[in-house]
PDB file of C-alpha atoms in Angstrom:
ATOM      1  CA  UNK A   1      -1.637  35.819 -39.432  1.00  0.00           C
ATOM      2  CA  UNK A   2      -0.396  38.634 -38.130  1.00  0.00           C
ATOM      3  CA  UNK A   3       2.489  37.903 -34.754  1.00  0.00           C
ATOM      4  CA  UNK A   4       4.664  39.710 -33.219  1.00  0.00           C
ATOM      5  CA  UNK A   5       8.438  39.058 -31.337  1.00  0.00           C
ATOM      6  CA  UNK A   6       9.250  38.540 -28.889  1.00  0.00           C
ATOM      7  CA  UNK A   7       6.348  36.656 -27.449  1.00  0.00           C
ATOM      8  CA  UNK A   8       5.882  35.939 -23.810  1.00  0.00           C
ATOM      9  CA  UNK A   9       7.639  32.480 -24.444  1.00  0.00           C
ATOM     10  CA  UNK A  10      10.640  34.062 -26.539  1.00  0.00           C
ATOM     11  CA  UNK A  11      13.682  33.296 -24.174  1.00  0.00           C
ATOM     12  CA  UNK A  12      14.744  36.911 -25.384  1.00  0.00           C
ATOM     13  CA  UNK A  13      11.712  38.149 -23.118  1.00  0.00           C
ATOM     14  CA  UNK A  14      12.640  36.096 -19.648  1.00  0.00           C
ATOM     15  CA  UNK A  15      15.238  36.135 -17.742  1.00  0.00           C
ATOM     16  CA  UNK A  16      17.282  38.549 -14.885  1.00  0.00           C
ATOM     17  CA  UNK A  17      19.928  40.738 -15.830  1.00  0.00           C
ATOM     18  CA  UNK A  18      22.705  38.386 -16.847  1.00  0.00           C
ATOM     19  CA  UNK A  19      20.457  37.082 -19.657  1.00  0.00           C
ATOM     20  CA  UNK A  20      18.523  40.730 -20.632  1.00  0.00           C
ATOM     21  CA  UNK A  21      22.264  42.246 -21.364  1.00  0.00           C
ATOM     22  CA  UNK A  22      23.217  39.039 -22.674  1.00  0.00           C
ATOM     23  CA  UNK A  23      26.550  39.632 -20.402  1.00  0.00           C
ATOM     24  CA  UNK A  24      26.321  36.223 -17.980  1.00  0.00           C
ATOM     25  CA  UNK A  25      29.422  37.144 -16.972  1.00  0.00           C
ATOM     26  CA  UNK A  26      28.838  40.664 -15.351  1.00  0.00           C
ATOM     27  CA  UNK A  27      25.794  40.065 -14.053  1.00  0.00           C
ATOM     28  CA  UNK A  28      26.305  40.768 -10.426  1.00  0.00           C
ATOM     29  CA  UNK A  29      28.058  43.938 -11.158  1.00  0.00           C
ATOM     30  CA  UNK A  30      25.274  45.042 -13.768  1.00  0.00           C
ATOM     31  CA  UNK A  31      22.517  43.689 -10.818  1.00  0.00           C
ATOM     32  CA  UNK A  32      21.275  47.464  -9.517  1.00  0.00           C
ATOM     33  CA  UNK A  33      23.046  49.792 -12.567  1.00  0.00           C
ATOM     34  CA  UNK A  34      20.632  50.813 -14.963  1.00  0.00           C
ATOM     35  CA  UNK A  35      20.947  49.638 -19.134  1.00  0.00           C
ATOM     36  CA  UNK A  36      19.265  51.895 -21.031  1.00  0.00           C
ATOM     37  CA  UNK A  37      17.340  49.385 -23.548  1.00  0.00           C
ATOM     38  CA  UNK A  38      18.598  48.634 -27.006  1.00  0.00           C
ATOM     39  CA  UNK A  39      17.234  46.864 -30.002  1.00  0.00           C
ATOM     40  CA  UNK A  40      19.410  43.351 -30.321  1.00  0.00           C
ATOM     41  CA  UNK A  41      18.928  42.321 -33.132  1.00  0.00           C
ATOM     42  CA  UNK A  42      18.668  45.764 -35.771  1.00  0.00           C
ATOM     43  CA  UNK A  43      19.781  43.810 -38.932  1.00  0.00           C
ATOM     44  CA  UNK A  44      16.370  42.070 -38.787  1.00  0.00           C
ATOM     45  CA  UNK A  45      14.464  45.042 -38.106  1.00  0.00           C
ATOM     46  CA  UNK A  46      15.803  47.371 -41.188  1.00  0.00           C
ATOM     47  CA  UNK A  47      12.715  46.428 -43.751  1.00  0.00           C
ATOM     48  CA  UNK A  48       9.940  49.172 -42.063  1.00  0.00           C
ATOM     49  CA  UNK A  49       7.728  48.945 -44.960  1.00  0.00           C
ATOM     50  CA  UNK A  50       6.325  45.586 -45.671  1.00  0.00           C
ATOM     51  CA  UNK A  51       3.434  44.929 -48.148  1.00  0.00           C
ATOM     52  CA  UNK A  52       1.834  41.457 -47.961  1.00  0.00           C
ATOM     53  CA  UNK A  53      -1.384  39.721 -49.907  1.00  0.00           C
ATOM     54  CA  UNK A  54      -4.683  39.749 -48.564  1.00  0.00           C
ATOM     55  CA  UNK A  55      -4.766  36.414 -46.377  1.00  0.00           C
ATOM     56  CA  UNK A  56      -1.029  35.862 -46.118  1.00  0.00           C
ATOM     57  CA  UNK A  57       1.332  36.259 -43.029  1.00  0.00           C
ATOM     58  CA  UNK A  58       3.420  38.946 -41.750  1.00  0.00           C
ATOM     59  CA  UNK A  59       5.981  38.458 -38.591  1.00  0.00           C
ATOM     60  CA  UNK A  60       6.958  41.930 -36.644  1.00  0.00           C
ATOM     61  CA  UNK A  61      10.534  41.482 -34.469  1.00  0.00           C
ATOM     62  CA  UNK A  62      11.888  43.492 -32.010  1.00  0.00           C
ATOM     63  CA  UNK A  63      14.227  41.955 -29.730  1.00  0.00           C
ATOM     64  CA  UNK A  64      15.783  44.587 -26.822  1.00  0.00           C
ATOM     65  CA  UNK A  65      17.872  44.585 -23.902  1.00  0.00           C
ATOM     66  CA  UNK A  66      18.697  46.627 -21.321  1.00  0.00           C
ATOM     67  CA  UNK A  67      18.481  46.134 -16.957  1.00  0.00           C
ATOM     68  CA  UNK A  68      16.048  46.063 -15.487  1.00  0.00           C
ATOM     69  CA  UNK A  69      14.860  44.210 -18.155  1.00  0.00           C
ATOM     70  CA  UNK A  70      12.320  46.331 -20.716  1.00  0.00           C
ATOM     71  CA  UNK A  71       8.664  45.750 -21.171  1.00  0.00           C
ATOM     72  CA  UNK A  72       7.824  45.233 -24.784  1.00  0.00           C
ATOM     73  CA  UNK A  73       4.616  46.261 -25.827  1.00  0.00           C
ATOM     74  CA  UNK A  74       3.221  46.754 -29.795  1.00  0.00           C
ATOM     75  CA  UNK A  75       0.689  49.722 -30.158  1.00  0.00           C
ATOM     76  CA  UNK A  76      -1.622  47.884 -31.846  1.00  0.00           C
ATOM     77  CA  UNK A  77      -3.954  44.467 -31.470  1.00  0.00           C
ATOM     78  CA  UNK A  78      -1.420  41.643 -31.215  1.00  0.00           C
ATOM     79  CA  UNK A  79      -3.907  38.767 -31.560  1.00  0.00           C
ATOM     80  CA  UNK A  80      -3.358  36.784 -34.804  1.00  0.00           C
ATOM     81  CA  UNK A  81      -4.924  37.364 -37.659  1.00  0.00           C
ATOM     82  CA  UNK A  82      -5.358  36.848 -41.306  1.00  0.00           C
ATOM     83  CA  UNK A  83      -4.198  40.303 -42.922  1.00  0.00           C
ATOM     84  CA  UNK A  84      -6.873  42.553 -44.471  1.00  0.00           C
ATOM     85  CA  UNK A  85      -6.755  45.600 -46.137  1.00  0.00           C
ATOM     86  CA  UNK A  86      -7.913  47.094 -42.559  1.00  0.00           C
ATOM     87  CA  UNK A  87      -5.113  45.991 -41.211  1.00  0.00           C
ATOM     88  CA  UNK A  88      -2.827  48.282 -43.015  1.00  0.00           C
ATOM     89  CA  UNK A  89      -1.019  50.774 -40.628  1.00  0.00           C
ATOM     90  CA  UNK A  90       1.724  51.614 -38.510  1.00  0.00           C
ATOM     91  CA  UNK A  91       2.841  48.898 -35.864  1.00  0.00           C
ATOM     92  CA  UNK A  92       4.618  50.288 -33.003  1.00  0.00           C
ATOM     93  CA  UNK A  93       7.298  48.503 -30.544  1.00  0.00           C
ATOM     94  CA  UNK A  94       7.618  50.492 -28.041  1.00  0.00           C
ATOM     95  CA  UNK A  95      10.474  49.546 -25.112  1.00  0.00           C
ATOM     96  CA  UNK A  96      10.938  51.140 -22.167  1.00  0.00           C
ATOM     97  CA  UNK A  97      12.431  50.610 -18.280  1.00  0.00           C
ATOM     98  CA  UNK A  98      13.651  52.728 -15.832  1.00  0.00           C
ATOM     99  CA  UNK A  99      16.668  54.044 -17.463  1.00  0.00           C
ATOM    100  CA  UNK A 100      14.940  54.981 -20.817  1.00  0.00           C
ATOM    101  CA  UNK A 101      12.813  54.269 -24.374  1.00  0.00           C
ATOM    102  CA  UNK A 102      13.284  53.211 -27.271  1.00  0.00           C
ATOM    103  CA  UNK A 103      10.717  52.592 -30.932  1.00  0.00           C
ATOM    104  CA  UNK A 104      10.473  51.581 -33.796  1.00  0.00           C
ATOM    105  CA  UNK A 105       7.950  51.678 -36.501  1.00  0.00           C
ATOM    106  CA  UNK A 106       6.438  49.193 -38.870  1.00  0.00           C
ATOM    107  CA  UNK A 107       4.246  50.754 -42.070  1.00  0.00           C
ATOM    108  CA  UNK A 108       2.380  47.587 -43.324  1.00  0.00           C
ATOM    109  CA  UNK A 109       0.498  47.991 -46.576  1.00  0.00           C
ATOM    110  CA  UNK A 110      -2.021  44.641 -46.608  1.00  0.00           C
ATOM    111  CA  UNK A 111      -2.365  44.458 -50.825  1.00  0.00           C
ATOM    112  CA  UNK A 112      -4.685  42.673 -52.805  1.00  0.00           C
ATOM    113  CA  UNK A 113      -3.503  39.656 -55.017  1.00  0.00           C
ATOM    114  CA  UNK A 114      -3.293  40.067 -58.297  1.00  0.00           C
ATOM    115  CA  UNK A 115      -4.563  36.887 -60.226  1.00  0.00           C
ATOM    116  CA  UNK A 116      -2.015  36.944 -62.804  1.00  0.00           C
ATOM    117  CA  UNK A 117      -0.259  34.386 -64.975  1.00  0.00           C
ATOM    118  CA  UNK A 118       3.490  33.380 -64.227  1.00  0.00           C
ATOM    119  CA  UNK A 119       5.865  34.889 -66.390  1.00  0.00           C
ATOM    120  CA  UNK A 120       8.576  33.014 -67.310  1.00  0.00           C
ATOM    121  CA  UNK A 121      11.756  34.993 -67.300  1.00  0.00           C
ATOM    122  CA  UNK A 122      15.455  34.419 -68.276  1.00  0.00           C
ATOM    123  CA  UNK A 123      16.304  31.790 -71.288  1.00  0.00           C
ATOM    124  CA  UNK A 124      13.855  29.189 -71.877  1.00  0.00           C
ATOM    125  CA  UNK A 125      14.788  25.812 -71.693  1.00  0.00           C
ATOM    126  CA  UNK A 126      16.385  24.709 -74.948  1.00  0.00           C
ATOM    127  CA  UNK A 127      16.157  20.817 -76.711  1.00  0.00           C
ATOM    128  CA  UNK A 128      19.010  19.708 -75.895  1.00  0.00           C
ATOM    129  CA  UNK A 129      20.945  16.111 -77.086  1.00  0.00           C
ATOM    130  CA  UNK A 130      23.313  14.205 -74.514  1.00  0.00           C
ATOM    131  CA  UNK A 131      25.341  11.245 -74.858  1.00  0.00           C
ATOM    132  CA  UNK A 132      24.002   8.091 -73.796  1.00  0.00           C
ATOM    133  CA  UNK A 133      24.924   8.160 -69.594  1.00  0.00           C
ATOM    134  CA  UNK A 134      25.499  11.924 -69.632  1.00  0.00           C
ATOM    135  CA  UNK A 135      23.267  14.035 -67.786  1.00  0.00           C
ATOM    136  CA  UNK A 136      20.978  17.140 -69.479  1.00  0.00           C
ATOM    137  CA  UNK A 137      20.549  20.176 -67.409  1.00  0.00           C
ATOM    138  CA  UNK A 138      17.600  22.541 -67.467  1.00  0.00           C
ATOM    139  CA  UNK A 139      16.678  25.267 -66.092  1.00  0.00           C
ATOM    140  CA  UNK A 140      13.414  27.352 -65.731  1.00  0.00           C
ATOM    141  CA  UNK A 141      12.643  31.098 -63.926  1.00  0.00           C
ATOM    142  CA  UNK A 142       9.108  32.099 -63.134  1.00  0.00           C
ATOM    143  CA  UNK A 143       7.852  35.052 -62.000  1.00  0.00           C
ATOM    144  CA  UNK A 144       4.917  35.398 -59.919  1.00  0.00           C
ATOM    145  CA  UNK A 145       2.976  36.811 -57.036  1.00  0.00           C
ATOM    146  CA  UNK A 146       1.688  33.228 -55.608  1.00  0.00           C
ATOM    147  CA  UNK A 147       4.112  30.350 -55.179  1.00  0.00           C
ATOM    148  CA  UNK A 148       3.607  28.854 -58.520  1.00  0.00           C
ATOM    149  CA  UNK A 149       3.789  24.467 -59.636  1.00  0.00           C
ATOM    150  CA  UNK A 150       6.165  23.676 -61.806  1.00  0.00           C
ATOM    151  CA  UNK A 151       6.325  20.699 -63.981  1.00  0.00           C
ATOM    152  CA  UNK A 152       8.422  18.993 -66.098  1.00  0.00           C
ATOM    153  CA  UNK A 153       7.178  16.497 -68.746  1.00  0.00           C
ATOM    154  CA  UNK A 154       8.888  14.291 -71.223  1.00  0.00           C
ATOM    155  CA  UNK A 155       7.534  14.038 -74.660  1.00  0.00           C
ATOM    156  CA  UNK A 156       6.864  10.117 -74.741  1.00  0.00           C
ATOM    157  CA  UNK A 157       5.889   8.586 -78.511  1.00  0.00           C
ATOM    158  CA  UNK A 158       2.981   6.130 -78.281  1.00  0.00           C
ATOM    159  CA  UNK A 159       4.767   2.451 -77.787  1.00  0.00           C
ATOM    160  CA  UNK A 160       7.948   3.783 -76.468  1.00  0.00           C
ATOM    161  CA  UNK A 161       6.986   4.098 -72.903  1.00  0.00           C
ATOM    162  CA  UNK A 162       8.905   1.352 -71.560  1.00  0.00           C
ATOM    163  CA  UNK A 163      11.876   1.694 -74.233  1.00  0.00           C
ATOM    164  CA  UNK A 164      13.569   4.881 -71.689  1.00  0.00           C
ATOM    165  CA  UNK A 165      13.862   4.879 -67.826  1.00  0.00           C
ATOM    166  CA  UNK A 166      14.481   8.404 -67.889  1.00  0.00           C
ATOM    167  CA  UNK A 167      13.257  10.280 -64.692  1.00  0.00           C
ATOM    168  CA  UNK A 168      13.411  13.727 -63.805  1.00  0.00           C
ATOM    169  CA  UNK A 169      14.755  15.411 -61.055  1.00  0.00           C
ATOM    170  CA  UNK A 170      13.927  18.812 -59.579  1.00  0.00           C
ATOM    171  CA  UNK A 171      15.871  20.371 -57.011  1.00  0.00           C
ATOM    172  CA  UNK A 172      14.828  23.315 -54.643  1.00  0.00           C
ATOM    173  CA  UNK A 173      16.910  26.424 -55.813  1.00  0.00           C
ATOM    174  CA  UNK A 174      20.036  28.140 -53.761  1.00  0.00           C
ATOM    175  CA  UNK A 175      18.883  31.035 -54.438  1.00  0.00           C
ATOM    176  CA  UNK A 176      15.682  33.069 -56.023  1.00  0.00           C
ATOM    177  CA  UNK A 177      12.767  31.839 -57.833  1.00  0.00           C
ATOM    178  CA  UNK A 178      14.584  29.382 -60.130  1.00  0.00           C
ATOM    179  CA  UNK A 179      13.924  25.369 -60.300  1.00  0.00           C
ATOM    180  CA  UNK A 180      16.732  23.699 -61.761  1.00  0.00           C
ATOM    181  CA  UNK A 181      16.365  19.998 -63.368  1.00  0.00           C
ATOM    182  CA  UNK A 182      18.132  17.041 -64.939  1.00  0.00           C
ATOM    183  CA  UNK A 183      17.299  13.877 -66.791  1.00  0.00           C
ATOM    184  CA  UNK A 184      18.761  11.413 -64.559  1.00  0.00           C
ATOM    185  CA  UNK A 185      20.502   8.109 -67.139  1.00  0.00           C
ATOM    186  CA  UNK A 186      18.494   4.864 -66.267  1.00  0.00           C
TER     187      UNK A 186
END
């Protein structure tokens, strides 16, 4: 899918003066001067080139402001759709009112997915012996180019399956790639 912001519902889009300058409190006095528009949010538009997999999702944002408020229009289709290689190109905001204009420019590269393996990277987990109660830590990187599963198994001998009531626990990363686990103590 392919969208762009702000949308016709984005509360960044609606409103008079007070809420396009984002100044509720000047409002009256801003009411018939003329705001030359300005991006609002630049921090979130500083990536121009993007390059996503065939099929995946892409979101375009360009928030402005400026009185009267601006019309925001993208120079290209802005239905959804899945990204193709045809879709590759430059994407356009373009913002304008009566006291001036403003752009900005999107290059999006639509790549094909490469069916690769993972690679794990970093140290691989190690065997690793902990007192009785204590708690074992591991820790696995992956790199790929498709969210990959990751499991964690315990080596169980035949008969001992009821002897341990270990259980493993994965947590979501802080940061990156990396799934971090521990064998919780019955």
């Amino acid at each position: 899918m392919l969208s762009f912001s702000p949308s016709p519902d984005d509360s960044s889009s609606r409103g008079g003066a007070a809420e396009a300058n984002g100044d509720p409190e000047h409002a009256p006095e801003l009411a018939g001067k003329l705001v030359r528009p300005r991006f609002t949010q630049p921090s979130k538009m500083r990536k121009r080139v993007i390059a996503r997999p065939v099929g995946s999702s892409v979101r375009l944002k360009c928030a402005a402001s400026g009185n009267p408020r601006p019309d925001i229009v993208w120079l290209k289709d802005s239905q959804p759709l899945n990204l193709m290689p045809k879709h590759s190109g430059k994407y356009t905001c373009h913002v304008s009112n009566k006291a001036g204009e403003i752009n900005a420019t999107y290059k999006v590269e639509v790549i094909q997915r490469t069916n690769s393996k993972p690679i794990l990277t970093g140290t691989h987990p190690v065997n690793t012996t902990v007192d009785y109660g204590g708690t074992a830590s591991f820790q696995c990187k992956v790199r790929s180019d498709v969210k990959p599963v990751i499991q964690w198994l315990k080596r169980v001998e035949p008969g001992d399956e009821n002897k341990f009531n270990s259980t493993i626990e994965v947590r979501p990363p802080l940061r990156g790639p990396a799934h971090r686990g521990g064998v919780v103590p019955p």
